[in-house]
Amino acid sequence: MKQILVISGKGGTGKTFFTGCLATALHNKVLVDCDVDAANLHLLLHPQIKQAHDFIGGKIALIDKTKCIQCGVCKEVCKFDAIDNDFQVEELSCEGCTICSYVCPEKAILLKDRVSGQYFVSETKYGTLVHAQLGIAQENSGKLVTKLRELAKEIAQIEKAEYIVIDGPPGVGCPVMASMTGVDLAIAVTEPTLSGMHDLKRLIELAKHFKVPVKVVINKYDLNDEMSSQMVKELEHLGIEVCGKIPFSEEILASVKACKPFLEFAKNSLASEIAGLIDKII
Amino acid sequence: MVISVASGKGGTGKTTIAVSLALSIENSQIIDCDVEEPNARLFLNPEIKQKIEVTSVIPKVDKEKCNLCGYCSNVCAYNALSVIKLDSSGDVILFPQLCHGCEGCILLCPEKAMQKDYRTIGEITVGSRENVEFIEGKLNISEVLAPKIIEEAKKFIKPDKITIIDAPPGTSCPAVAAVKGSDFCILVTEPTPFGLHDLELAYEATRALKIKSGVIINKSGDDQLIEEFCRKNKIHVLLKIPFNREIAETYSKGIPLVKAMPQYKEIFQKIYKDIKENL
């Protein structure tokens, strides 16, 4: 079983569009949407939810007003300024370190599970999809990503799937790291822009750290041919292969607006070109 | 006044808007809080004046005092400490990247065997360009404490200036840390189902934080989806930037929109005025 991660550094470069292409082109796979902050893959794949689970992202402190004597010890030890002057725990600031509960002389601090979101196992016409929705302003997205990947792996083993295809989150932070550990290949989708290049370099550094091979696809390459050529050169220098270039296309935009994977939406020469590109990469 | 620029989804044009707004108004400062991938600098080309390391507290074990009781490992909610006890020796192993700096282990060690130590997790860069003060937070690769860098960067907010915050994408802790405390939040979106979905989430986040917001539709064309959402929720559409190849090319070269198309300067000034009146 091969785990393939689609990733971008910068958001909005076409990760989900490309994952949608993989979903259509590859057979016998489990799909995972690890962009738990702003999951979009479901908009293309139209999943039917079979299982929904609460995701417990850690603990949150709660002060029992009937026991609290407002001595202030908890406020003093909290490094996240999560306890306000009325001795209320500010949920958005509490990082669940639980230290306040150890120091409270009145045992007035309770720790409750923090439901940080939900995760789902769904059926799509492209295969099983594991996805999630992190609650607004919740943390531990890395942990949720890990959960999704574990679940996907279990399902892939049961289904004897050949591939796990992962739609990754943007950036280089904890959810990205959680998406990247142990994958067989990361496909970085980038745009020929100064910021695209900048963010891609940070991503490559991260992949190196995790010893994950990276291949690059330049999306909308003809928006700036010069920048695209420069990118190819710079990446070559870093020992990274640019394995494909996709032109800017109104058709691709139309497929996104129609909420359909591009390879299913269009049967034109660009679609066969992309299908060929996928054959080459995988 | 603090105006943050957020989006839910990445790549919608947050940085374009933030930089152009900062360049269009007087007495502004821009704080790039997209600490995983800060990009405002690429467009602003500021003259850098100062770099400040951002550190986080980690524990340091005094081996003389430590009796390997394992209590520190028990209290650590982030699994950053592991205590190994062998017959005659042992060790306390710290996984620094898991440590959130809560200092609980230092406080609670029964033997007082832990001290504060510091490690660098990122950097704040300060500079300026054309009267725009520039502050950038940057998280080191393979670090996770993005909110900490964001909070440090936000300490540079000057109350007598108009502060523009370039927020990270998404609606989880880094985005919330960036937007929290703003007077107004500009939500940048694209007129696609992806854009709408992420706008809904970003809007929910601003509501949870009790921050007024307005929408800018980038790559505007057929905007019905977004307009309907804004109408339903009574959100003001501040601006539509058409999808235009010239704008895309300008962006790809790292040229701020208001520099390439000076006619936008007045437009951004008007947006600022609208926001001020809206508050």
Short mmCIF file of C-alpha atoms in Angstrom, two decimals, chain B residues 76-214:
data_model
loop_
_atom_site.label_atom_id
_atom_site.label_comp_id
_atom_site.label_asym_id
_atom_site.label_seq_id
_atom_site.Cartn_x
_atom_site.Cartn_y
_atom_site.Cartn_z
CA CYS B 76 2.59 16.77 30.98
CA ALA B 77 -0.61 16.95 28.94
CA TYR B 78 1.35 17.08 25.70
CA ASN B 79 3.47 13.94 26.16
CA ALA B 80 6.60 16.03 25.87
CA LEU B 81 8.41 14.27 28.72
CA SER B 82 9.34 10.68 29.11
CA VAL B 83 11.12 9.23 32.11
CA ILE B 84 13.14 6.06 31.74
CA LYS B 85 14.19 4.24 34.85
CA LEU B 86 16.75 1.48 34.69
CA ASP B 87 18.26 -0.48 37.61
CA SER B 88 21.06 1.89 38.46
CA SER B 89 20.44 4.84 36.21
CA GLY B 90 17.85 6.48 34.01
CA ASP B 91 16.99 9.60 32.14
CA VAL B 92 14.36 12.24 31.56
CA ILE B 93 13.83 12.71 27.85
CA LEU B 94 12.30 15.91 26.56
CA PHE B 95 10.63 16.13 23.14
CA PRO B 96 11.01 19.88 22.80
CA GLN B 97 8.67 20.22 19.82
CA LEU B 98 5.78 18.80 21.81
CA CYS B 99 6.32 21.17 24.73
CA HIS B 100 3.81 24.04 24.93
CA GLY B 101 5.75 25.90 27.59
CA CYS B 102 3.09 25.60 30.29
CA GLU B 103 5.86 25.19 32.87
CA GLY B 104 3.79 22.69 34.80
CA CYS B 105 6.65 20.22 35.15
CA ILE B 106 8.92 22.93 36.54
CA LEU B 107 6.29 24.05 39.02
CA LEU B 108 5.18 20.63 40.16
CA CYS B 109 8.42 18.61 40.36
CA PRO B 110 8.50 17.31 43.94
CA GLU B 111 12.30 17.47 43.99
CA LYS B 112 12.52 20.97 42.45
CA ALA B 113 14.78 19.38 39.88
CA MET B 114 13.51 21.30 36.88
CA GLN B 115 14.60 24.73 35.77
CA LYS B 116 13.50 27.07 33.04
CA ASP B 117 15.39 26.89 29.82
CA TYR B 118 14.62 28.54 26.51
CA ARG B 119 14.64 27.45 22.93
CA THR B 120 14.14 29.45 19.77
CA ILE B 121 10.98 28.67 17.83
CA GLY B 122 10.88 31.56 15.40
CA GLU B 123 11.68 35.15 14.69
CA ILE B 124 10.10 38.57 14.48
CA THR B 125 11.42 40.88 11.78
CA VAL B 126 10.81 44.61 11.94
CA GLY B 127 11.32 47.06 9.10
CA SER B 128 9.60 49.67 7.01
CA ARG B 129 8.79 50.78 3.51
CA GLU B 130 7.31 54.12 2.45
CA ASN B 131 6.01 55.01 5.91
CA VAL B 132 4.47 51.59 6.33
CA GLU B 133 5.86 49.90 9.38
CA PHE B 134 6.48 46.21 8.69
CA ILE B 135 6.42 43.42 11.26
CA GLU B 136 6.67 39.77 10.34
CA GLY B 137 6.39 36.70 12.52
CA LYS B 138 8.01 33.56 11.19
CA LEU B 139 7.82 30.10 12.68
CA ASN B 140 10.88 27.91 12.30
CA ILE B 141 10.42 24.82 10.16
CA SER B 142 9.16 21.79 12.12
CA GLU B 143 7.91 23.91 15.01
CA VAL B 144 4.26 23.98 16.03
CA LEU B 145 3.75 26.89 18.41
CA ALA B 146 2.42 29.27 15.75
CA PRO B 147 0.08 31.12 18.16
CA LYS B 148 3.04 32.03 20.35
CA ILE B 149 4.86 33.73 17.44
CA ILE B 150 1.61 35.47 16.48
CA GLU B 151 1.15 36.82 19.99
CA GLU B 152 4.74 38.10 20.03
CA ALA B 153 4.26 39.80 16.66
CA LYS B 154 1.05 41.41 17.88
CA LYS B 155 2.91 43.01 20.78
CA PHE B 156 4.16 45.46 18.13
CA ILE B 157 0.66 46.85 17.64
CA LYS B 158 0.87 50.61 18.15
CA PRO B 159 -2.43 52.13 19.28
CA ASP B 160 -1.72 55.39 17.43
CA LYS B 161 -1.32 53.59 14.13
CA ILE B 162 -3.72 51.78 11.83
CA THR B 163 -2.69 48.18 12.14
CA ILE B 164 -3.32 45.72 9.33
CA ILE B 165 -2.97 42.07 10.30
CA ASP B 166 -2.37 39.49 7.58
CA ALA B 167 -3.89 36.38 9.17
CA PRO B 168 -3.10 32.74 8.40
CA PRO B 169 -5.67 30.69 6.50
CA GLY B 170 -8.08 28.37 8.28
CA THR B 171 -10.14 28.86 11.40
CA SER B 172 -8.10 27.00 13.99
CA CYS B 173 -5.83 28.30 16.71
CA PRO B 174 -3.31 30.31 14.64
CA ALA B 175 -6.03 32.11 12.69
CA VAL B 176 -7.94 32.85 15.87
CA ALA B 177 -4.80 34.09 17.64
CA ALA B 178 -4.18 36.47 14.73
CA VAL B 179 -7.68 37.87 14.44
CA LYS B 180 -8.52 38.04 18.16
CA GLY B 181 -8.78 41.60 19.46
CA SER B 182 -9.21 43.19 16.03
CA ASP B 183 -11.72 45.98 15.60
CA PHE B 184 -12.71 44.73 12.17
CA CYS B 185 -12.02 41.71 10.03
CA ILE B 186 -11.93 41.73 6.25
CA LEU B 187 -12.87 38.29 4.91
CA VAL B 188 -11.40 37.66 1.49
CA THR B 189 -13.12 35.06 -0.63
CA GLU B 190 -13.45 33.68 -4.13
CA PRO B 191 -16.79 33.09 -5.89
CA THR B 192 -16.52 29.28 -5.95
CA PRO B 193 -18.19 26.61 -3.81
CA PHE B 194 -14.80 26.14 -2.07
CA GLY B 195 -14.62 29.85 -1.40
CA LEU B 196 -18.15 29.97 0.01
CA HIS B 197 -17.60 26.95 2.24
CA ASP B 198 -14.49 28.46 3.77
CA LEU B 199 -16.06 31.90 4.03
CA GLU B 200 -18.88 30.40 6.09
CA LEU B 201 -16.34 28.98 8.52
CA ALA B 202 -14.28 32.17 8.70
CA TYR B 203 -17.43 34.20 9.27
CA GLU B 204 -18.45 31.87 12.11
CA ALA B 205 -15.02 32.41 13.66
CA THR B 206 -15.38 36.21 13.58
CA ARG B 207 -18.80 35.87 15.15
CA ALA B 208 -17.41 33.65 17.90
CA LEU B 209 -14.80 36.35 18.54
CA LYS B 210 -17.45 39.12 18.35
CA ILE B 211 -15.61 40.97 15.60
CA LYS B 212 -17.41 42.93 12.90
CA SER B 213 -16.58 41.80 9.40
CA GLY B 214 -16.94 42.66 5.75
#
